[in-house]
mmCIF file with all atom_site columns, C-alpha atoms in Angstrom:
data_model
loop_
_atom_site.group_PDB
_atom_site.id
_atom_site.type_symbol
_atom_site.label_atom_id
_atom_site.label_alt_id
_atom_site.label_comp_id
_atom_site.label_asym_id
_atom_site.label_entity_id
_atom_site.label_seq_id
_atom_site.pdbx_PDB_ins_code
_atom_site.Cartn_x
_atom_site.Cartn_y
_atom_site.Cartn_z
_atom_site.occupancy
_atom_site.B_iso_or_equiv
_atom_site.pdbx_formal_charge
_atom_site.auth_seq_id
_atom_site.auth_comp_id
_atom_site.auth_asym_id
_atom_site.auth_atom_id
_atom_site.pdbx_PDB_model_num
ATOM 1   C CA . UNK A 1 1   ? -11.495 3.356   42.190 1.00 53.00 ? 1   UNK A CA 1
ATOM 2   C CA . UNK A 1 2   ? -8.276  5.331   40.351 1.00 53.00 ? 2   UNK A CA 1
ATOM 3   C CA . UNK A 1 3   ? -5.411  3.009   39.386 1.00 55.00 ? 3   UNK A CA 1
ATOM 4   C CA . UNK A 1 4   ? -2.275  4.113   41.945 1.00 61.00 ? 4   UNK A CA 1
ATOM 5   C CA . UNK A 1 5   ? -0.377  6.535   40.290 1.00 67.00 ? 5   UNK A CA 1
ATOM 6   C CA . UNK A 1 6   ? 3.043   5.271   38.848 1.00 87.00 ? 6   UNK A CA 1
ATOM 7   C CA . UNK A 1 7   ? 6.289   6.680   40.724 1.00 97.00 ? 7   UNK A CA 1
ATOM 8   C CA . UNK A 1 8   ? 9.105   7.418   38.909 1.00 97.00 ? 8   UNK A CA 1
ATOM 9   C CA . UNK A 1 9   ? 12.734  6.644   39.153 1.00 98.00 ? 9   UNK A CA 1
ATOM 10  C CA . UNK A 1 10  ? 15.662  8.347   37.020 1.00 97.00 ? 10  UNK A CA 1
ATOM 11  C CA . UNK A 1 11  ? 19.547  7.696   37.144 1.00 97.00 ? 11  UNK A CA 1
ATOM 12  C CA . UNK A 1 12  ? 21.590  10.494  35.655 1.00 96.00 ? 12  UNK A CA 1
ATOM 13  C CA . UNK A 1 13  ? 25.491  10.240  35.076 1.00 96.00 ? 13  UNK A CA 1
ATOM 14  C CA . UNK A 1 14  ? 26.891  12.858  36.183 1.00 91.00 ? 14  UNK A CA 1
ATOM 15  C CA . UNK A 1 15  ? 30.294  14.170  35.270 1.00 89.00 ? 15  UNK A CA 1
ATOM 16  C CA . UNK A 1 16  ? 30.905  16.738  37.961 1.00 86.00 ? 16  UNK A CA 1
ATOM 17  C CA . UNK A 1 17  ? 34.229  16.856  40.174 1.00 85.00 ? 17  UNK A CA 1
ATOM 18  C CA . UNK A 1 18  ? 34.490  13.122  39.812 1.00 88.00 ? 18  UNK A CA 1
ATOM 19  C CA . UNK A 1 19  ? 32.181  10.424  37.440 1.00 91.00 ? 19  UNK A CA 1
ATOM 20  C CA . UNK A 1 20  ? 29.043  9.745   39.546 1.00 94.00 ? 20  UNK A CA 1
ATOM 21  C CA . UNK A 1 21  ? 25.370  7.997   38.970 1.00 96.00 ? 21  UNK A CA 1
ATOM 22  C CA . UNK A 1 22  ? 22.741  10.337  40.267 1.00 95.00 ? 22  UNK A CA 1
ATOM 23  C CA . UNK A 1 23  ? 19.857  7.550   41.448 1.00 98.00 ? 23  UNK A CA 1
ATOM 24  C CA . UNK A 1 24  ? 16.313  9.035   42.541 1.00 97.00 ? 24  UNK A CA 1
ATOM 25  C CA . UNK A 1 25  ? 13.186  7.859   43.429 1.00 98.00 ? 25  UNK A CA 1
ATOM 26  C CA . UNK A 1 26  ? 9.887   9.776   43.890 1.00 97.00 ? 26  UNK A CA 1
ATOM 27  C CA . UNK A 1 27  ? 8.362   10.218  46.951 1.00 97.00 ? 27  UNK A CA 1
ATOM 28  C CA . UNK A 1 28  ? 6.067   12.754  48.804 1.00 96.00 ? 28  UNK A CA 1
ATOM 29  C CA . UNK A 1 29  ? 6.369   15.290  45.267 1.00 95.00 ? 29  UNK A CA 1
ATOM 30  C CA . UNK A 1 30  ? 10.254  15.002  45.280 1.00 97.00 ? 30  UNK A CA 1
ATOM 31  C CA . UNK A 1 31  ? 12.990  12.732  44.208 1.00 97.00 ? 31  UNK A CA 1
ATOM 32  C CA . UNK A 1 32  ? 14.947  11.186  47.305 1.00 98.00 ? 32  UNK A CA 1
ATOM 33  C CA . UNK A 1 33  ? 18.540  11.314  45.737 1.00 97.00 ? 33  UNK A CA 1
ATOM 34  C CA . UNK A 1 34  ? 21.759  9.379   46.211 1.00 97.00 ? 34  UNK A CA 1
ATOM 35  C CA . UNK A 1 35  ? 25.100  9.728   44.527 1.00 96.00 ? 35  UNK A CA 1
ATOM 36  C CA . UNK A 1 36  ? 26.437  6.271   43.344 1.00 97.00 ? 36  UNK A CA 1
ATOM 37  C CA . UNK A 1 37  ? 29.809  6.479   42.758 1.00 96.00 ? 37  UNK A CA 1
ATOM 38  C CA . UNK A 1 38  ? 30.224  3.308   40.661 1.00 96.00 ? 38  UNK A CA 1
ATOM 39  C CA . UNK A 1 39  ? 26.825  3.510   39.177 1.00 95.00 ? 39  UNK A CA 1
ATOM 40  C CA . UNK A 1 40  ? 23.668  0.956   39.800 1.00 96.00 ? 40  UNK A CA 1
ATOM 41  C CA . UNK A 1 41  ? 24.258  -2.694  39.846 1.00 95.00 ? 41  UNK A CA 1
ATOM 42  C CA . UNK A 1 42  ? 22.896  -4.374  37.321 1.00 91.00 ? 42  UNK A CA 1
ATOM 43  C CA . UNK A 1 43  ? 23.328  -8.139  38.618 1.00 91.00 ? 43  UNK A CA 1
ATOM 44  C CA . UNK A 1 44  ? 22.780  -9.577  41.803 1.00 92.00 ? 44  UNK A CA 1
ATOM 45  C CA . UNK A 1 45  ? 26.034  -10.295 44.168 1.00 91.00 ? 45  UNK A CA 1
ATOM 46  C CA . UNK A 1 46  ? 27.352  -6.664  43.705 1.00 94.00 ? 46  UNK A CA 1
ATOM 47  C CA . UNK A 1 47  ? 27.213  -3.978  46.309 1.00 95.00 ? 47  UNK A CA 1
ATOM 48  C CA . UNK A 1 48  ? 27.532  -0.072  45.723 1.00 96.00 ? 48  UNK A CA 1
ATOM 49  C CA . UNK A 1 49  ? 28.031  2.521   48.503 1.00 96.00 ? 49  UNK A CA 1
ATOM 50  C CA . UNK A 1 50  ? 24.831  5.139   47.806 1.00 97.00 ? 50  UNK A CA 1
ATOM 51  C CA . UNK A 1 51  ? 25.705  8.734   49.921 1.00 96.00 ? 51  UNK A CA 1
ATOM 52  C CA . UNK A 1 52  ? 22.139  10.247  50.375 1.00 96.00 ? 52  UNK A CA 1
ATOM 53  C CA . UNK A 1 53  ? 22.222  13.743  48.877 1.00 95.00 ? 53  UNK A CA 1
ATOM 54  C CA . UNK A 1 54  ? 19.364  16.167  49.711 1.00 95.00 ? 54  UNK A CA 1
ATOM 55  C CA . UNK A 1 55  ? 16.071  16.011  47.945 1.00 95.00 ? 55  UNK A CA 1
ATOM 56  C CA . UNK A 1 56  ? 15.734  17.066  44.283 1.00 92.00 ? 56  UNK A CA 1
ATOM 57  C CA . UNK A 1 57  ? 12.686  18.732  42.819 1.00 91.00 ? 57  UNK A CA 1
ATOM 58  C CA . UNK A 1 58  ? 10.700  16.382  40.156 1.00 93.00 ? 58  UNK A CA 1
ATOM 59  C CA . UNK A 1 59  ? 11.386  18.737  37.498 1.00 90.00 ? 59  UNK A CA 1
ATOM 60  C CA . UNK A 1 60  ? 15.107  17.623  38.040 1.00 83.00 ? 60  UNK A CA 1
ATOM 61  C CA . UNK A 1 61  ? 14.516  14.256  36.728 1.00 85.00 ? 61  UNK A CA 1
ATOM 62  C CA . UNK A 1 62  ? 14.169  15.103  33.436 1.00 87.00 ? 62  UNK A CA 1
ATOM 63  C CA . UNK A 1 63  ? 17.357  17.466  33.428 1.00 85.00 ? 63  UNK A CA 1
ATOM 64  C CA . UNK A 1 64  ? 20.299  16.930  30.710 1.00 88.00 ? 64  UNK A CA 1
ATOM 65  C CA . UNK A 1 65  ? 22.913  19.136  30.030 1.00 83.00 ? 65  UNK A CA 1
ATOM 66  C CA . UNK A 1 66  ? 25.709  21.300  31.544 1.00 83.00 ? 66  UNK A CA 1
ATOM 67  C CA . UNK A 1 67  ? 25.437  23.035  35.277 1.00 85.00 ? 67  UNK A CA 1
ATOM 68  C CA . UNK A 1 68  ? 27.773  25.945  34.971 1.00 83.00 ? 68  UNK A CA 1
ATOM 69  C CA . UNK A 1 69  ? 31.038  26.436  36.866 1.00 88.00 ? 69  UNK A CA 1
ATOM 70  C CA . UNK A 1 70  ? 30.468  27.477  40.712 1.00 87.00 ? 70  UNK A CA 1
ATOM 71  C CA . UNK A 1 71  ? 27.180  26.049  41.062 1.00 81.00 ? 71  UNK A CA 1
ATOM 72  C CA . UNK A 1 72  ? 26.109  23.044  43.063 1.00 78.00 ? 72  UNK A CA 1
ATOM 73  C CA . UNK A 1 73  ? 27.108  19.654  40.941 1.00 77.00 ? 73  UNK A CA 1
ATOM 74  C CA . UNK A 1 74  ? 29.051  21.724  38.008 1.00 77.00 ? 74  UNK A CA 1
ATOM 75  C CA . UNK A 1 75  ? 29.354  19.033  34.993 1.00 85.00 ? 75  UNK A CA 1
ATOM 76  C CA . UNK A 1 76  ? 27.657  17.431  32.637 1.00 92.00 ? 76  UNK A CA 1
ATOM 77  C CA . UNK A 1 77  ? 24.653  15.352  33.273 1.00 91.00 ? 77  UNK A CA 1
ATOM 78  C CA . UNK A 1 78  ? 22.722  12.842  31.142 1.00 96.00 ? 78  UNK A CA 1
ATOM 79  C CA . UNK A 1 79  ? 20.069  10.434  31.569 1.00 96.00 ? 79  UNK A CA 1
ATOM 80  C CA . UNK A 1 80  ? 21.602  6.749   31.921 1.00 97.00 ? 80  UNK A CA 1
ATOM 81  C CA . UNK A 1 81  ? 18.264  5.169   33.091 1.00 97.00 ? 81  UNK A CA 1
ATOM 82  C CA . UNK A 1 82  ? 14.532  5.942   33.732 1.00 97.00 ? 82  UNK A CA 1
ATOM 83  C CA . UNK A 1 83  ? 11.487  4.243   34.353 1.00 97.00 ? 83  UNK A CA 1
ATOM 84  C CA . UNK A 1 84  ? 8.660   3.413   36.757 1.00 97.00 ? 84  UNK A CA 1
ATOM 85  C CA . UNK A 1 85  ? 9.216   1.384   40.112 1.00 97.00 ? 85  UNK A CA 1
ATOM 86  C CA . UNK A 1 86  ? 7.064   -0.090  43.285 1.00 96.00 ? 86  UNK A CA 1
ATOM 87  C CA . UNK A 1 87  ? 8.125   0.413   46.575 1.00 96.00 ? 87  UNK A CA 1
ATOM 88  C CA . UNK A 1 88  ? 7.459   -2.977  48.569 1.00 95.00 ? 88  UNK A CA 1
ATOM 89  C CA . UNK A 1 89  ? 8.988   -1.533  52.127 1.00 96.00 ? 89  UNK A CA 1
ATOM 90  C CA . UNK A 1 90  ? 10.302  1.852   53.308 1.00 96.00 ? 90  UNK A CA 1
ATOM 91  C CA . UNK A 1 91  ? 11.341  2.680   56.649 1.00 95.00 ? 91  UNK A CA 1
ATOM 92  C CA . UNK A 1 92  ? 14.637  4.475   57.937 1.00 92.00 ? 92  UNK A CA 1
ATOM 93  C CA . UNK A 1 93  ? 16.767  2.130   57.538 1.00 94.00 ? 93  UNK A CA 1
ATOM 94  C CA . UNK A 1 94  ? 15.710  -0.242  54.700 1.00 96.00 ? 94  UNK A CA 1
ATOM 95  C CA . UNK A 1 95  ? 14.007  0.591   51.296 1.00 97.00 ? 95  UNK A CA 1
ATOM 96  C CA . UNK A 1 96  ? 12.948  -2.246  49.045 1.00 97.00 ? 96  UNK A CA 1
ATOM 97  C CA . UNK A 1 97  ? 11.742  -1.586  45.361 1.00 96.00 ? 97  UNK A CA 1
ATOM 98  C CA . UNK A 1 98  ? 10.905  -3.095  42.292 1.00 96.00 ? 98  UNK A CA 1
ATOM 99  C CA . UNK A 1 99  ? 12.624  -1.321  39.023 1.00 96.00 ? 99  UNK A CA 1
ATOM 100 C CA . UNK A 1 100 ? 11.087  -1.126  35.519 1.00 96.00 ? 100 UNK A CA 1
ATOM 101 C CA . UNK A 1 101 ? 13.814  0.950   33.467 1.00 96.00 ? 101 UNK A CA 1
ATOM 102 C CA . UNK A 1 102 ? 14.794  0.913   30.153 1.00 96.00 ? 102 UNK A CA 1
ATOM 103 C CA . UNK A 1 103 ? 18.129  -0.918  31.332 1.00 95.00 ? 103 UNK A CA 1
ATOM 104 C CA . UNK A 1 104 ? 17.606  -1.506  34.719 1.00 94.00 ? 104 UNK A CA 1
ATOM 105 C CA . UNK A 1 105 ? 14.579  -3.718  35.927 1.00 94.00 ? 105 UNK A CA 1
ATOM 106 C CA . UNK A 1 106 ? 14.197  -6.078  38.789 1.00 95.00 ? 106 UNK A CA 1
ATOM 107 C CA . UNK A 1 107 ? 14.074  -6.179  42.509 1.00 96.00 ? 107 UNK A CA 1
ATOM 108 C CA . UNK A 1 108 ? 16.662  -3.971  44.571 1.00 97.00 ? 108 UNK A CA 1
ATOM 109 C CA . UNK A 1 109 ? 17.356  -2.640  48.061 1.00 97.00 ? 109 UNK A CA 1
ATOM 110 C CA . UNK A 1 110 ? 18.890  0.638   49.896 1.00 97.00 ? 110 UNK A CA 1
ATOM 111 C CA . UNK A 1 111 ? 20.156  -0.680  53.157 1.00 96.00 ? 111 UNK A CA 1
ATOM 112 C CA . UNK A 1 112 ? 21.507  2.145   55.641 1.00 95.00 ? 112 UNK A CA 1
ATOM 113 C CA . UNK A 1 113 ? 25.415  1.644   55.980 1.00 88.00 ? 113 UNK A CA 1
ATOM 114 C CA . UNK A 1 114 ? 25.332  3.622   59.636 1.00 77.00 ? 114 UNK A CA 1
ATOM 115 C CA . UNK A 1 115 ? 28.730  2.051   60.651 1.00 77.00 ? 115 UNK A CA 1
ATOM 116 C CA . UNK A 1 116 ? 30.252  3.892   57.677 1.00 73.00 ? 116 UNK A CA 1
ATOM 117 C CA . UNK A 1 117 ? 28.159  7.502   58.116 1.00 78.00 ? 117 UNK A CA 1
ATOM 118 C CA . UNK A 1 118 ? 24.689  8.607   58.524 1.00 85.00 ? 118 UNK A CA 1
ATOM 119 C CA . UNK A 1 119 ? 24.272  9.595   54.955 1.00 92.00 ? 119 UNK A CA 1
ATOM 120 C CA . UNK A 1 120 ? 25.591  6.139   53.412 1.00 95.00 ? 120 UNK A CA 1
ATOM 121 C CA . UNK A 1 121 ? 23.791  3.178   52.065 1.00 97.00 ? 121 UNK A CA 1
ATOM 122 C CA . UNK A 1 122 ? 24.421  0.257   50.314 1.00 96.00 ? 122 UNK A CA 1
ATOM 123 C CA . UNK A 1 123 ? 22.524  -0.366  46.929 1.00 97.00 ? 123 UNK A CA 1
ATOM 124 C CA . UNK A 1 124 ? 22.184  -3.865  45.717 1.00 97.00 ? 124 UNK A CA 1
ATOM 125 C CA . UNK A 1 125 ? 20.181  -5.962  43.795 1.00 96.00 ? 125 UNK A CA 1
ATOM 126 C CA . UNK A 1 126 ? 18.198  -8.653  44.963 1.00 93.00 ? 126 UNK A CA 1
ATOM 127 C CA . UNK A 1 127 ? 17.981  -12.211 43.833 1.00 85.00 ? 127 UNK A CA 1
ATOM 128 C CA . UNK A 1 128 ? 14.575  -13.219 46.318 1.00 69.00 ? 128 UNK A CA 1
ATOM 129 C CA . UNK A 1 129 ? 12.386  -11.318 44.282 1.00 55.00 ? 129 UNK A CA 1
ATOM 130 C CA . UNK A 1 130 ? 10.058  -12.924 42.166 1.00 51.00 ? 130 UNK A CA 1
ATOM 131 C CA . UNK A 1 131 ? 10.348  -11.796 38.617 1.00 46.00 ? 131 UNK A CA 1
ATOM 132 C CA . UNK A 1 132 ? 13.871  -11.628 38.605 1.00 40.00 ? 132 UNK A CA 1
ATOM 133 C CA . UNK A 1 133 ? 16.305  -13.301 36.120 1.00 42.00 ? 133 UNK A CA 1
ATOM 134 C CA . UNK A 1 134 ? 17.517  -15.688 38.834 1.00 40.00 ? 134 UNK A CA 1
ATOM 135 C CA . UNK A 1 135 ? 14.088  -16.851 40.119 1.00 36.00 ? 135 UNK A CA 1
ATOM 136 C CA . UNK A 1 136 ? 12.806  -17.422 36.381 1.00 34.00 ? 136 UNK A CA 1
ATOM 137 C CA . UNK A 1 137 ? 16.155  -19.665 35.413 1.00 35.00 ? 137 UNK A CA 1
ATOM 138 C CA . UNK A 1 138 ? 15.912  -21.553 38.600 1.00 37.00 ? 138 UNK A CA 1
#
């Protein structure tokens, strides 16, 4: 039996109207995407707003460059991190996963923040999953 395909993630630093980070998880042939104004938290105890945006084609994950003025997302884009991830849970309100990137490694969750808005989620690093620094040092 062949090994399951590795799912990809990418974080793109996006200088558009305001600086933010585009966080993308591969699923069903597209990148499910969120705009994270303050970036992916690299330590536990930090929760970041992540606003879900339209899915993007997989080809978008390798894009670095300038999106011309007048087009959706106009500004400069650079890859801040990329790698693979393992989905642990994916339902309508909670997504749990483990990232294996160059900069970001560890267990994370996205939890729908419904009282804020229908597209709003909270992104945070989990300390309860195997392999996190907190568990290894404990």
